[in-house]
Amino acid sequence: MKWVMTMFLLIAANVGGAFELPALYDVTGVAANDVLNVRKDPTNKANIIGELRPDASNIEVMALSKDKKWGLVNVGEMSGWAFMRFLKNQNRPAATQRLICYGNEPFWSLSLDGDAVFKISNDDELFLGTIETIASVNRTDRMALRSKSVTGALTAHIGAQLCDDSMSDRAYGLSVDALITSDNGAAYYSGCCQLVP
């Protein structure tokens, strides 16, 4: 069982720093009766592990091959490589990006939609207040989030880096580390995130 974290990154225009990758892409230039193959390795000779429909959209590209011709994507519960010539970047501003993060042991969720709400497995939700986003002063691949309410507080770090949830063969393009404080004390949680529309 996985935990789910839903997050809208509310980044002011003057903060800059939308992550270059991961980013959402749409399949383009593939014939209506064909598919875009996803391969085990970034080469045309590698085994096909999945496929993307010619009208597939909201495909998260998490990394590029050394030659930048292939993008790392997920198909089902596996990660593989799709030819970037057939993927078009949606170029969505960071303020509209939503994240869903997964983790385990214990299963927990953190919903960030202007306000932060924390939940462990089936326990009651903990309201953590309105979210403030803080860009890194010297890096474009990291940011911090914080919020505080009368019931608790959140300090979180989001990093653009490949991440593994240890429960599947999927890759994730973002990592999260969150410190949650409440009447029960402080607890530190780590997980992986993916972009969704």
mmCIF file of C-alpha atoms in Angstrom:
data_model
loop_
_atom_site.group_PDB
_atom_site.id
_atom_site.type_symbol
_atom_site.label_atom_id
_atom_site.label_comp_id
_atom_site.label_asym_id
_atom_site.label_seq_id
_atom_site.Cartn_x
_atom_site.Cartn_y
_atom_site.Cartn_z
ATOM 1 C CA MET A 1 0.000 0.000 0.000
ATOM 2 C CA LYS A 2 1.283 3.454 -0.881
ATOM 3 C CA TRP A 3 0.653 6.818 0.685
ATOM 4 C CA VAL A 4 -0.447 9.714 -1.434
ATOM 5 C CA MET A 5 0.620 13.308 -1.149
ATOM 6 C CA THR A 6 -1.161 15.893 -3.273
ATOM 7 C CA MET A 7 0.587 19.168 -3.697
ATOM 8 C CA PHE A 8 -0.003 22.354 -5.652
ATOM 9 C CA LEU A 9 3.229 24.302 -5.737
ATOM 10 C CA LEU A 10 2.143 27.880 -5.314
ATOM 11 C CA ILE A 11 5.200 29.712 -6.570
ATOM 12 C CA ALA A 12 5.075 33.457 -7.086
ATOM 13 C CA ALA A 13 6.239 34.747 -10.449
ATOM 14 C CA ASN A 14 9.223 36.542 -8.930
ATOM 15 C CA VAL A 15 10.521 33.343 -7.345
ATOM 16 C CA GLY A 16 11.516 31.973 -10.764
ATOM 17 C CA GLY A 17 12.881 28.464 -10.617
ATOM 18 C CA ALA A 18 10.406 26.076 -12.145
ATOM 19 C CA PHE A 19 12.204 22.760 -12.387
ATOM 20 C CA GLU A 20 13.437 21.993 -15.903
ATOM 21 C CA LEU A 21 12.783 18.317 -15.211
ATOM 22 C CA PRO A 22 10.614 16.625 -14.321
ATOM 23 C CA ALA A 23 8.050 18.118 -16.695
ATOM 24 C CA LEU A 24 4.809 17.016 -18.359
ATOM 25 C CA TYR A 25 4.832 16.154 -22.054
ATOM 26 C CA ASP A 26 2.311 15.050 -24.692
ATOM 27 C CA VAL A 27 2.917 12.480 -27.428
ATOM 28 C CA THR A 28 3.154 14.181 -30.829
ATOM 29 C CA GLY A 29 3.912 13.146 -34.418
ATOM 30 C CA VAL A 30 2.880 9.488 -33.966
ATOM 31 C CA ALA A 31 0.401 8.138 -36.531
ATOM 32 C CA ALA A 32 -3.123 7.425 -35.229
ATOM 33 C CA ASN A 33 -2.668 3.694 -35.876
ATOM 34 C CA ASP A 34 0.766 3.489 -34.235
ATOM 35 C CA VAL A 35 2.290 3.805 -30.737
ATOM 36 C CA LEU A 36 5.376 5.370 -29.172
ATOM 37 C CA ASN A 37 7.540 2.564 -27.824
ATOM 38 C CA VAL A 38 9.068 2.771 -24.360
ATOM 39 C CA ARG A 39 12.345 0.862 -24.206
ATOM 40 C CA LYS A 40 14.407 -0.632 -21.392
ATOM 41 C CA ASP A 41 17.463 1.456 -22.362
ATOM 42 C CA PRO A 42 17.846 4.684 -24.382
ATOM 43 C CA THR A 43 18.486 3.022 -27.755
ATOM 44 C CA ASN A 44 16.351 1.740 -30.636
ATOM 45 C CA LYS A 45 17.860 -1.723 -30.135
ATOM 46 C CA ALA A 46 16.716 -2.086 -26.510
ATOM 47 C CA ASN A 47 13.747 -4.289 -25.576
ATOM 48 C CA ILE A 48 10.312 -2.659 -25.651
ATOM 49 C CA ILE A 49 8.791 -2.635 -22.152
ATOM 50 C CA GLY A 50 5.665 -0.576 -22.894
ATOM 51 C CA GLU A 51 4.011 1.845 -25.234
ATOM 52 C CA LEU A 52 2.283 5.215 -25.268
ATOM 53 C CA ARG A 53 -0.825 5.899 -27.364
ATOM 54 C CA PRO A 54 -0.489 8.487 -30.159
ATOM 55 C CA ASP A 55 -2.842 10.801 -28.230
ATOM 56 C CA ALA A 56 -1.295 10.212 -24.776
ATOM 57 C CA SER A 57 -0.857 13.345 -22.715
ATOM 58 C CA ASN A 58 0.542 14.344 -19.328
ATOM 59 C CA ILE A 59 3.542 12.027 -19.635
ATOM 60 C CA GLU A 60 6.098 12.870 -16.981
ATOM 61 C CA VAL A 61 9.671 13.001 -18.278
ATOM 62 C CA MET A 62 12.006 12.706 -15.290
ATOM 63 C CA ALA A 63 15.462 12.656 -16.896
ATOM 64 C CA LEU A 64 17.176 12.741 -20.281
ATOM 65 C CA SER A 65 19.754 10.381 -21.707
ATOM 66 C CA LYS A 66 23.314 11.694 -22.077
ATOM 67 C CA ASP A 67 22.630 12.593 -25.718
ATOM 68 C CA LYS A 68 19.262 14.175 -24.735
ATOM 69 C CA LYS A 69 17.449 12.117 -27.397
ATOM 70 C CA TRP A 70 15.587 9.891 -24.903
ATOM 71 C CA GLY A 71 13.418 10.702 -21.901
ATOM 72 C CA LEU A 72 12.849 8.535 -18.830
ATOM 73 C CA VAL A 73 9.098 7.875 -18.373
ATOM 74 C CA ASN A 74 6.868 5.471 -16.448
ATOM 75 C CA VAL A 75 4.595 2.906 -18.067
ATOM 76 C CA GLY A 76 2.555 0.886 -15.621
ATOM 77 C CA GLU A 77 4.831 -0.030 -12.735
ATOM 78 C CA MET A 78 8.044 0.244 -14.787
ATOM 79 C CA SER A 79 10.334 2.998 -16.010
ATOM 80 C CA GLY A 80 11.796 3.127 -19.493
ATOM 81 C CA TRP A 81 12.950 5.418 -22.272
ATOM 82 C CA ALA A 82 10.854 7.153 -24.957
ATOM 83 C CA PHE A 83 12.274 8.974 -27.986
ATOM 84 C CA MET A 84 12.023 12.727 -27.243
ATOM 85 C CA ARG A 85 11.367 13.580 -30.902
ATOM 86 C CA PHE A 86 7.811 12.351 -30.291
ATOM 87 C CA LEU A 87 7.234 14.162 -26.991
ATOM 88 C CA LYS A 88 6.238 17.830 -26.719
ATOM 89 C CA ASN A 89 6.759 19.787 -23.490
ATOM 90 C CA GLN A 90 3.549 21.311 -22.129
ATOM 91 C CA ASN A 91 5.622 24.232 -20.731
ATOM 92 C CA ARG A 92 3.235 24.614 -17.821
ATOM 93 C CA PRO A 93 4.161 27.277 -15.278
ATOM 94 C CA ALA A 94 5.252 26.004 -11.892
ATOM 95 C CA ALA A 95 2.253 27.637 -10.210
ATOM 96 C CA THR A 96 -0.060 25.138 -11.923
ATOM 97 C CA GLN A 97 1.993 22.019 -11.190
ATOM 98 C CA ARG A 98 0.488 19.472 -8.852
ATOM 99 C CA LEU A 99 2.489 16.687 -7.252
ATOM 100 C CA ILE A 100 1.473 13.310 -5.962
ATOM 101 C CA CYS A 101 4.067 11.675 -3.735
ATOM 102 C CA TYR A 102 4.304 8.086 -2.568
ATOM 103 C CA GLY A 103 6.019 6.437 0.363
ATOM 104 C CA ASN A 104 5.643 3.822 3.041
ATOM 105 C CA GLU A 105 6.561 2.569 6.511
ATOM 106 C CA PRO A 106 4.386 4.103 7.847
ATOM 107 C CA PHE A 107 1.973 5.025 5.063
ATOM 108 C CA TRP A 108 1.237 8.737 5.280
ATOM 109 C CA SER A 109 -0.085 11.540 3.145
ATOM 110 C CA LEU A 110 0.403 15.257 2.983
ATOM 111 C CA SER A 111 -2.050 17.304 0.928
ATOM 112 C CA LEU A 112 -0.919 20.771 -0.107
ATOM 113 C CA ASP A 113 -3.563 22.778 -1.914
ATOM 114 C CA GLY A 114 -2.978 26.269 -0.613
ATOM 115 C CA ASP A 115 -3.330 24.719 2.857
ATOM 116 C CA ALA A 116 -1.391 21.744 4.234
ATOM 117 C CA VAL A 117 -3.152 18.681 5.693
ATOM 118 C CA PHE A 118 -1.172 15.723 7.069
ATOM 119 C CA LYS A 119 -2.447 12.168 7.614
ATOM 120 C CA ILE A 120 -0.827 8.880 8.677
ATOM 121 C CA SER A 121 -2.605 5.775 7.320
ATOM 122 C CA ASN A 122 -6.165 5.880 8.703
ATOM 123 C CA ASP A 123 -5.544 8.397 11.502
ATOM 124 C CA ASP A 124 -7.327 11.732 11.762
ATOM 125 C CA GLU A 125 -6.111 14.556 9.551
ATOM 126 C CA LEU A 126 -3.906 17.287 10.977
ATOM 127 C CA PHE A 127 -4.440 20.778 9.530
ATOM 128 C CA LEU A 128 -1.100 22.572 9.147
ATOM 129 C CA GLY A 129 -2.104 25.956 7.718
ATOM 130 C CA THR A 130 -1.460 27.999 4.579
ATOM 131 C CA ILE A 131 1.606 27.044 2.536
ATOM 132 C CA GLU A 132 4.515 29.383 1.891
ATOM 133 C CA THR A 133 6.952 28.437 -0.901
ATOM 134 C CA ILE A 134 10.614 29.423 -0.611
ATOM 135 C CA ALA A 135 12.943 29.131 -3.614
ATOM 136 C CA SER A 136 16.577 28.199 -3.149
ATOM 137 C CA VAL A 137 18.873 31.230 -3.303
ATOM 138 C CA ASN A 138 21.534 29.432 -5.349
ATOM 139 C CA ARG A 139 19.832 26.401 -7.005
ATOM 140 C CA THR A 140 16.919 25.983 -9.396
ATOM 141 C CA ASP A 141 16.390 22.299 -8.597
ATOM 142 C CA ARG A 142 15.279 22.733 -4.963
ATOM 143 C CA MET A 143 12.650 24.552 -2.957
ATOM 144 C CA ALA A 144 11.223 24.584 0.535
ATOM 145 C CA LEU A 145 7.640 24.709 1.768
ATOM 146 C CA ARG A 146 6.412 25.685 5.197
ATOM 147 C CA SER A 147 3.124 26.192 6.960
ATOM 148 C CA LYS A 148 1.896 26.611 10.524
ATOM 149 C CA SER A 149 -1.420 26.457 12.337
ATOM 150 C CA VAL A 150 -2.602 26.114 15.925
ATOM 151 C CA THR A 151 -2.576 22.300 15.504
ATOM 152 C CA GLY A 152 0.853 21.824 13.922
ATOM 153 C CA ALA A 153 3.529 22.937 11.476
ATOM 154 C CA LEU A 154 5.249 21.731 8.306
ATOM 155 C CA THR A 155 8.729 22.326 6.922
ATOM 156 C CA ALA A 156 9.371 20.447 3.658
ATOM 157 C CA HIS A 157 12.154 20.229 1.079
ATOM 158 C CA ILE A 158 11.399 19.321 -2.552
ATOM 159 C CA GLY A 159 14.336 18.351 -4.777
ATOM 160 C CA ALA A 160 14.453 17.637 -8.506
ATOM 161 C CA GLN A 161 16.318 14.321 -8.490
ATOM 162 C CA LEU A 162 15.563 10.733 -9.390
ATOM 163 C CA CYS A 163 13.898 8.960 -6.484
ATOM 164 C CA ASP A 164 12.918 5.332 -5.735
ATOM 165 C CA ASP A 165 9.938 4.372 -3.560
ATOM 166 C CA SER A 166 11.456 0.935 -2.745
ATOM 167 C CA MET A 167 8.130 -0.769 -3.532
ATOM 168 C CA SER A 168 7.984 -0.695 -7.344
ATOM 169 C CA ASP A 169 10.159 -0.486 -10.449
ATOM 170 C CA ARG A 170 8.936 3.056 -11.131
ATOM 171 C CA ALA A 171 11.167 6.105 -11.056
ATOM 172 C CA TYR A 172 10.166 9.483 -9.690
ATOM 173 C CA GLY A 173 11.596 12.861 -10.634
ATOM 174 C CA LEU A 174 11.191 14.589 -7.286
ATOM 175 C CA SER A 175 12.048 13.766 -3.700
ATOM 176 C CA VAL A 176 10.423 15.184 -0.591
ATOM 177 C CA ASP A 177 11.581 15.434 3.023
ATOM 178 C CA ALA A 178 9.016 16.752 5.481
ATOM 179 C CA LEU A 179 9.230 17.659 9.161
ATOM 180 C CA ILE A 180 5.803 17.602 10.828
ATOM 181 C CA THR A 181 5.334 18.992 14.326
ATOM 182 C CA SER A 182 2.181 18.680 16.424
ATOM 183 C CA ASP A 183 1.074 18.139 20.028
ATOM 184 C CA ASN A 184 2.566 14.632 19.652
ATOM 185 C CA GLY A 185 6.055 16.050 18.984
ATOM 186 C CA ALA A 186 8.110 16.179 15.774
ATOM 187 C CA ALA A 187 8.424 13.496 13.074
ATOM 188 C CA TYR A 188 10.504 13.420 9.875
ATOM 189 C CA TYR A 189 9.145 11.762 6.683
ATOM 190 C CA SER A 190 10.787 11.104 3.291
ATOM 191 C CA GLY A 191 9.239 10.112 -0.032
ATOM 192 C CA CYS A 192 9.077 10.485 -3.801
ATOM 193 C CA CYS A 193 6.803 12.682 -5.931
ATOM 194 C CA GLN A 194 5.440 12.717 -9.462
ATOM 195 C CA LEU A 195 3.807 15.473 -11.498
ATOM 196 C CA VAL A 196 0.160 15.198 -12.447
ATOM 197 C CA PRO A 197 -2.043 17.568 -14.470
#
